[in-house]
Amino acid sequence: MDIQPLLLGVDIGSTSVKCVAVEPDGTVAAAATGTYPIASPRPGWVEQRPEHWWRAAARAIRECVAGTDASRIAAVSFSGNMSAMVLADRRGRPVRPSMLVADTRAARQAEWLKERYGEEIAAMTGNEPLAAFVAPRLLWLRENDPGALTESSRFAFPKDYIRFRLTGEWATEPTDAGNTLLFDPAKGDWAWKLIRELGIDPALFPPLCSSAEKIGRVTKEAAVRTGLPEGTPVVAGGADMACSQLGTGILAAGETAVTLSTSIQVVTPLREPIRNLAGFTFHPSAVKGTFYAMGSVFTGGLGVDWGLRMLTGDSVSAAPDRNKLERWTEAMKDIPPGSRGLLFLPFLVGSGSPSFDERDRASWLGLTLGQDKPLLLHSVLEGISYNIRDNLELLERAGIPVRELRIGGGGSRNPVWCRMVGNVAGKPASLIGNRDASALGAAMLAGIGTGCYASAEDAVAQAVRLTQRLEPEPDAAGRYDEMYPDYQEVCRSLNRYYVGRKRDR
């Protein structure tokens, strides 16, 4: 029997690193994880230290490599959380903590950019300036921490920093460059004219490559640290949702991925950004010449974990082998659509797509004495599922077909929730075999870059496995169709209340 090569995918997430070694057919030969802390020293600030990513990644890679035959590793590539810019000095040392996507300190600079350059940026990228993008953050640093910019010789992104630690080579690629608002996808280059007009040092911008391009090899020093064989080819990689798009296999129109993670991402492929799709952001795909649209449901697994803590004192992460969550799932199986009149609005941290209103708040409506804990948690899942439908309907109103859903992420372990998402949306839903879609997508890029796959389409055909297809249940889907307008009306009414309350303060 032929010995299959292994492709190593490393995903630098917002709370943990995941490393998988997979065969070309998607079979996982070994896996490892590691964690790192998040700091919030001031309201609206959400930071991490890049050195913590490297320590956790090096340990996870070493553990993963130790679980298999290292000589089989053909290549390694990376996925990384989006917008978390790393500023580094001439020796490659980070000069300050990295702002994560949830960091809102650059909101004022984003508004300034929108007023002065909003039309130009939208025409180039399809996006309007938000605090999560890199350009407003560079302007914030110029005003509030100019020393960091003076000390820096370049910026890059989480996966680029880890790749630098393995190879000594700096570069980034379109899927992360697109999160700066300073990258022109049509030209495949930085928007140098805009960069100079904003007074940003052009020397900070790293060289560009393609997502599946080989960028160096594992150095001797990195080999000692990680257990990877010296000289292992290293492929550029991509932003986490670009890699997730590959890992869920959504390359064709009509396919939409729903990733049930801490926040939920709704992702669909596009040929180009669409100006009438307000509430979604647009990003270059790892498939050259294409894009994906992304909607964000801020209260996803975050809401499930909050509900469990509120009702039981435990969280999903605190439940060994998720046994507690499985027992609650069993208790929810026979609860009918509508949670017997109980409605939950899932805006614990404000609302994400499509409205992006930080004034929105979570609420339970219809509470009575006779309701039990499984019913309350069931209503939490329903409220989040309604918010997912908000995003899907926005796509369809913009003329983007949504024929089927691909459900992945940690929440896909909950069969009640997966079926509910399909029923609320009224769409067939297929479950992804490898829930760590971003890490799998990174491994697929390693394979594309080293010839294990002929193309992205070939990689998807070989490596992506769908384990179950759930058709919408007619009775449940019909009931949700009847109740969805009520959810929308309550959202509008309470938004008016919260907007008025904030104005009166």
Short mmCIF file of C-alpha atoms in Angstrom, two decimals, residues 66-359:
data_model
loop_
_atom_site.label_atom_id
_atom_site.label_comp_id
_atom_site.label_asym_id
_atom_site.label_seq_id
_atom_site.Cartn_x
_atom_site.Cartn_y
_atom_site.Cartn_z
CA ALA A 66 4.96 13.59 17.40
CA GLY A 67 1.63 11.85 16.77
CA THR A 68 2.60 10.74 13.28
CA ASP A 69 5.58 9.98 11.02
CA ALA A 70 7.32 13.33 10.53
CA SER A 71 9.00 12.12 7.34
CA ARG A 72 5.57 11.98 5.67
CA ILE A 73 4.95 15.73 6.08
CA ALA A 74 5.00 17.19 2.57
CA ALA A 75 4.25 20.82 3.47
CA VAL A 76 2.79 23.14 6.08
CA SER A 77 0.49 26.14 5.70
CA PHE A 78 -1.55 28.46 7.86
CA SER A 79 -4.87 30.07 8.64
CA GLY A 80 -5.09 33.11 10.89
CA ASN A 81 -7.72 35.31 12.49
CA MET A 82 -8.53 38.30 10.34
CA SER A 83 -7.47 41.93 10.83
CA ALA A 84 -5.19 41.21 13.81
CA MET A 85 -2.26 43.26 12.51
CA VAL A 86 1.24 42.46 13.79
CA LEU A 87 3.74 45.35 13.84
CA ALA A 88 7.34 44.11 13.85
CA ASP A 89 10.75 45.77 14.08
CA ARG A 90 13.73 45.11 11.79
CA ARG A 91 14.57 41.92 13.67
CA GLY A 92 11.02 40.62 13.33
CA ARG A 93 10.09 41.24 16.97
CA PRO A 94 6.52 42.48 17.64
CA VAL A 95 6.59 46.03 18.97
CA ARG A 96 3.15 46.01 20.63
CA PRO A 97 0.11 43.77 21.25
CA SER A 98 -2.09 42.94 18.27
CA MET A 99 -5.64 44.32 18.11
CA LEU A 100 -8.14 41.51 17.49
CA VAL A 101 -11.14 41.84 15.18
CA ALA A 102 -13.45 42.70 18.11
CA ASP A 103 -11.30 45.71 19.12
CA THR A 104 -13.29 48.91 18.53
CA ARG A 105 -10.81 51.62 19.59
CA ALA A 106 -10.43 52.87 15.99
CA ALA A 107 -14.16 53.63 15.54
CA ARG A 108 -13.56 57.40 15.27
CA GLN A 109 -10.84 56.92 12.67
CA ALA A 110 -13.13 54.58 10.73
CA GLU A 111 -15.83 57.28 10.66
CA TRP A 112 -13.28 59.82 9.43
CA LEU A 113 -12.21 57.44 6.66
CA LYS A 114 -15.83 56.86 5.72
CA GLU A 115 -16.50 60.60 5.42
CA ARG A 116 -13.34 61.41 3.44
CA TYR A 117 -12.65 58.26 1.42
CA GLY A 118 -15.75 56.09 1.81
CA GLU A 119 -16.77 56.13 -1.85
CA GLU A 120 -13.24 55.47 -3.09
CA ILE A 121 -12.75 52.58 -0.66
CA ALA A 122 -16.17 51.08 -1.44
CA ALA A 123 -15.52 51.25 -5.19
CA MET A 124 -12.19 49.48 -4.72
CA THR A 125 -13.07 46.87 -2.07
CA GLY A 126 -16.86 46.75 -1.75
CA ASN A 127 -16.52 47.62 1.93
CA GLU A 128 -17.13 50.68 4.07
CA PRO A 129 -14.58 51.53 6.76
CA LEU A 130 -15.15 49.76 10.08
CA ALA A 131 -12.98 49.72 13.21
CA ALA A 132 -12.09 46.08 12.54
CA PHE A 133 -10.12 46.91 9.38
CA VAL A 134 -6.42 47.74 9.46
CA ALA A 135 -6.47 51.22 7.87
CA PRO A 136 -8.38 52.88 10.77
CA ARG A 137 -6.07 51.12 13.23
CA LEU A 138 -2.97 52.51 11.54
CA LEU A 139 -4.51 55.98 11.84
CA TRP A 140 -5.31 55.33 15.52
CA LEU A 141 -1.71 54.31 16.15
CA ARG A 142 -0.42 57.44 14.44
CA GLU A 143 -2.50 59.54 16.85
CA ASN A 144 -2.12 57.49 20.04
CA ASP A 145 1.03 55.37 19.79
CA PRO A 146 3.28 56.96 17.15
CA GLY A 147 6.35 55.37 18.71
CA ALA A 148 5.09 51.93 17.70
CA LEU A 149 4.92 53.00 14.06
CA THR A 150 8.36 54.61 14.23
CA GLU A 151 9.84 51.44 15.70
CA SER A 152 8.15 49.17 13.14
CA SER A 153 9.65 48.19 9.82
CA ARG A 154 6.64 46.20 8.57
CA PHE A 155 3.23 44.85 9.45
CA ALA A 156 1.69 41.49 8.68
CA PHE A 157 -0.99 39.17 10.05
CA PRO A 158 -1.10 36.27 12.55
CA LYS A 159 -0.45 33.49 10.05
CA ASP A 160 2.31 35.58 8.44
CA TYR A 161 4.04 36.03 11.79
CA ILE A 162 3.99 32.29 12.52
CA ARG A 163 5.26 31.58 9.00
CA PHE A 164 8.06 34.11 9.58
CA ARG A 165 9.06 32.28 12.76
CA LEU A 166 9.31 29.05 10.75
CA THR A 167 11.09 30.42 7.67
CA GLY A 168 12.53 33.89 8.36
CA GLU A 169 10.54 35.21 5.36
CA TRP A 170 7.98 38.04 5.49
CA ALA A 171 5.03 38.25 3.09
CA THR A 172 1.27 38.38 3.05
CA GLU A 173 -1.37 37.51 0.44
CA PRO A 174 -4.73 38.84 -0.82
CA THR A 175 -7.07 37.17 1.69
CA ASP A 176 -5.43 39.06 4.57
CA ALA A 177 -4.37 42.11 2.56
CA GLY A 178 -8.06 42.60 1.75
CA ASN A 179 -8.73 43.31 5.43
CA THR A 180 -6.68 46.49 5.34
CA LEU A 181 -8.95 48.57 3.01
CA LEU A 182 -5.61 49.48 1.40
CA PHE A 183 -5.40 46.60 -1.09
CA ASP A 184 -6.75 46.88 -4.62
CA PRO A 185 -8.08 43.44 -5.64
CA ALA A 186 -8.46 44.42 -9.29
CA LYS A 187 -4.75 45.27 -9.53
CA GLY A 188 -3.56 42.63 -7.08
CA ASP A 189 -1.42 45.24 -5.37
CA TRP A 190 -1.44 47.71 -2.51
CA ALA A 191 -3.39 50.94 -3.12
CA TRP A 192 -0.23 53.03 -3.07
CA LYS A 193 -1.90 56.33 -3.99
CA LEU A 194 -4.38 56.08 -1.08
CA ILE A 195 -1.63 54.92 1.28
CA ARG A 196 0.43 58.03 0.50
CA GLU A 197 -2.58 60.35 0.75
CA LEU A 198 -3.26 58.98 4.25
CA GLY A 199 0.35 59.65 5.23
CA ILE A 200 1.10 56.00 6.03
CA ASP A 201 4.68 54.84 5.49
CA PRO A 202 4.69 52.62 2.36
CA ALA A 203 7.68 50.71 3.76
CA LEU A 204 5.37 49.10 6.34
CA PHE A 205 3.54 47.11 3.66
CA PRO A 206 4.89 43.58 3.14
CA PRO A 207 5.52 41.87 -0.21
CA LEU A 208 2.50 40.12 -1.72
CA CYS A 209 2.27 36.52 -2.87
CA SER A 210 -0.56 34.09 -3.65
CA SER A 211 -2.26 32.05 -0.92
CA ALA A 212 -0.94 28.76 -2.34
CA GLU A 213 2.60 30.00 -3.06
CA LYS A 214 5.62 28.37 -1.45
CA ILE A 215 7.32 30.90 0.85
CA GLY A 216 10.52 29.35 2.11
CA ARG A 217 11.30 26.24 4.13
CA VAL A 218 11.48 25.35 7.81
CA THR A 219 14.76 26.62 9.26
CA LYS A 220 17.07 24.61 11.49
CA GLU A 221 16.11 26.71 14.52
CA ALA A 222 12.37 26.27 13.84
CA ALA A 223 12.85 22.54 13.30
CA VAL A 224 14.35 22.20 16.77
CA ARG A 225 11.46 24.19 18.27
CA THR A 226 8.58 22.44 16.45
CA GLY A 227 9.77 18.95 15.53
CA LEU A 228 9.14 19.65 11.84
CA PRO A 229 11.89 18.30 9.57
CA GLU A 230 14.33 21.01 8.52
CA GLY A 231 13.65 22.06 4.93
CA THR A 232 9.92 21.23 4.97
CA PRO A 233 8.21 23.42 2.33
CA VAL A 234 6.07 26.22 3.77
CA VAL A 235 3.07 27.61 1.84
CA ALA A 236 1.70 31.13 2.41
CA GLY A 237 -1.81 30.30 3.72
CA GLY A 238 -4.82 32.55 4.18
CA ALA A 239 -7.19 34.40 6.47
CA ASP A 240 -9.29 32.09 8.62
CA MET A 241 -12.57 32.52 6.75
CA ALA A 242 -10.86 32.15 3.37
CA CYS A 243 -9.42 28.86 4.60
CA SER A 244 -12.80 27.92 6.07
CA GLN A 245 -14.37 28.50 2.66
CA LEU A 246 -12.00 25.86 1.26
CA GLY A 247 -12.47 23.55 4.24
CA THR A 248 -16.26 23.60 3.88
CA GLY A 249 -16.01 23.19 0.11
CA ILE A 250 -18.17 26.15 -0.91
CA LEU A 251 -16.83 27.21 -4.29
CA ALA A 252 -20.02 27.31 -6.37
CA ALA A 253 -22.88 29.82 -6.44
CA GLY A 254 -25.75 28.76 -4.21
CA GLU A 255 -23.52 27.12 -1.59
CA THR A 256 -23.38 28.91 1.77
CA ALA A 257 -21.35 27.98 4.84
CA VAL A 258 -22.67 28.58 8.35
CA THR A 259 -19.90 28.21 10.91
CA LEU A 260 -21.36 27.71 14.40
CA SER A 261 -18.51 29.09 16.50
CA THR A 262 -18.21 31.71 19.27
CA SER A 263 -19.53 34.16 16.72
CA ILE A 264 -21.21 32.72 13.65
CA GLN A 265 -20.03 33.43 10.13
CA VAL A 266 -22.28 33.17 7.09
CA VAL A 267 -20.08 32.89 4.00
CA THR A 268 -20.90 32.54 0.31
CA PRO A 269 -18.66 32.71 -2.80
CA LEU A 270 -18.90 35.59 -5.28
CA ARG A 271 -17.25 36.60 -8.53
CA GLU A 272 -17.00 40.20 -7.28
CA PRO A 273 -18.35 42.41 -4.45
CA ILE A 274 -21.98 43.55 -4.70
CA ARG A 275 -22.75 47.13 -3.73
CA ASN A 276 -26.40 46.42 -2.70
CA LEU A 277 -25.44 43.93 0.01
CA ALA A 278 -25.13 46.28 2.98
CA GLY A 279 -24.37 44.45 6.22
CA PHE A 280 -21.94 41.98 4.65
CA THR A 281 -18.22 42.46 4.17
CA PHE A 282 -16.32 41.35 1.07
CA HIS A 283 -12.98 39.60 0.98
CA PRO A 284 -10.64 38.16 -1.66
CA SER A 285 -10.85 34.38 -1.71
CA ALA A 286 -7.96 31.93 -1.63
CA VAL A 287 -9.20 30.94 -5.10
CA LYS A 288 -7.53 33.54 -7.32
CA GLY A 289 -9.87 36.05 -8.93
CA THR A 290 -12.87 35.33 -6.70
CA PHE A 291 -14.34 36.76 -3.49
CA TYR A 292 -16.56 35.74 -0.64
CA ALA A 293 -19.22 37.71 1.19
CA MET A 294 -19.33 37.32 4.97
CA GLY A 295 -22.06 38.07 7.46
CA SER A 296 -21.35 37.93 11.19
CA VAL A 297 -23.72 36.83 13.96
CA PHE A 298 -21.92 38.09 17.05
CA THR A 299 -23.92 36.02 19.56
CA GLY A 300 -23.36 32.46 18.37
CA GLY A 301 -21.72 29.87 20.58
CA LEU A 302 -21.15 32.82 22.90
CA GLY A 303 -24.91 32.86 23.53
CA VAL A 304 -25.11 29.10 24.07
CA ASP A 305 -22.25 29.26 26.56
CA TRP A 306 -23.88 32.24 28.30
CA GLY A 307 -27.20 30.39 28.51
CA LEU A 308 -25.58 27.33 30.05
CA ARG A 309 -23.70 29.44 32.60
CA MET A 310 -26.82 31.39 33.51
CA LEU A 311 -28.99 28.31 33.87
CA THR A 312 -26.55 25.77 35.33
CA GLY A 313 -23.42 27.61 36.44
CA ASP A 314 -21.40 25.63 33.89
CA SER A 315 -20.19 26.49 30.41
CA VAL A 316 -19.65 24.37 27.33
CA SER A 317 -15.90 24.62 27.77
CA ALA A 318 -16.20 23.46 31.39
CA ALA A 319 -18.20 20.32 30.52
CA PRO A 320 -15.86 17.31 30.20
CA ASP A 321 -16.39 15.64 26.80
CA ARG A 322 -19.36 17.97 26.42
CA ASN A 323 -21.50 15.48 28.37
CA LYS A 324 -23.54 18.23 30.00
CA LEU A 325 -24.39 19.83 26.67
CA GLU A 326 -25.34 16.43 25.25
CA ARG A 327 -27.75 15.85 28.15
CA TRP A 328 -29.31 19.25 27.56
CA THR A 329 -29.57 18.49 23.86
CA GLU A 330 -31.46 15.30 24.67
CA ALA A 331 -33.82 17.25 26.92
CA MET A 332 -34.56 19.72 24.09
CA LYS A 333 -35.36 17.15 21.41
CA ASP A 334 -39.12 17.16 21.95
CA ILE A 335 -39.59 20.92 22.42
CA PRO A 336 -41.76 22.25 19.55
CA PRO A 337 -40.84 25.15 17.25
CA GLY A 338 -41.46 28.43 19.02
CA SER A 339 -40.34 27.19 22.46
CA ARG A 340 -43.97 27.32 23.66
CA GLY A 341 -44.22 31.08 23.23
CA LEU A 342 -40.75 32.01 24.52
CA LEU A 343 -38.60 34.25 22.29
CA PHE A 344 -34.94 35.15 22.78
CA LEU A 345 -33.27 38.07 20.99
CA PRO A 346 -29.57 37.12 20.60
CA PHE A 347 -27.79 40.45 20.97
CA LEU A 348 -25.57 39.97 24.03
CA VAL A 349 -22.80 42.13 22.49
CA GLY A 350 -24.96 44.24 20.19
CA SER A 351 -26.06 43.05 16.76
CA GLY A 352 -23.80 42.02 13.91
CA SER A 353 -24.93 41.55 10.33
CA PRO A 354 -27.04 42.91 8.88
CA SER A 355 -27.54 45.98 11.12
CA PHE A 356 -24.28 46.26 13.13
CA ASP A 357 -25.91 48.22 15.96
CA GLU A 358 -24.02 48.15 19.25
CA ARG A 359 -27.12 49.56 21.00
#
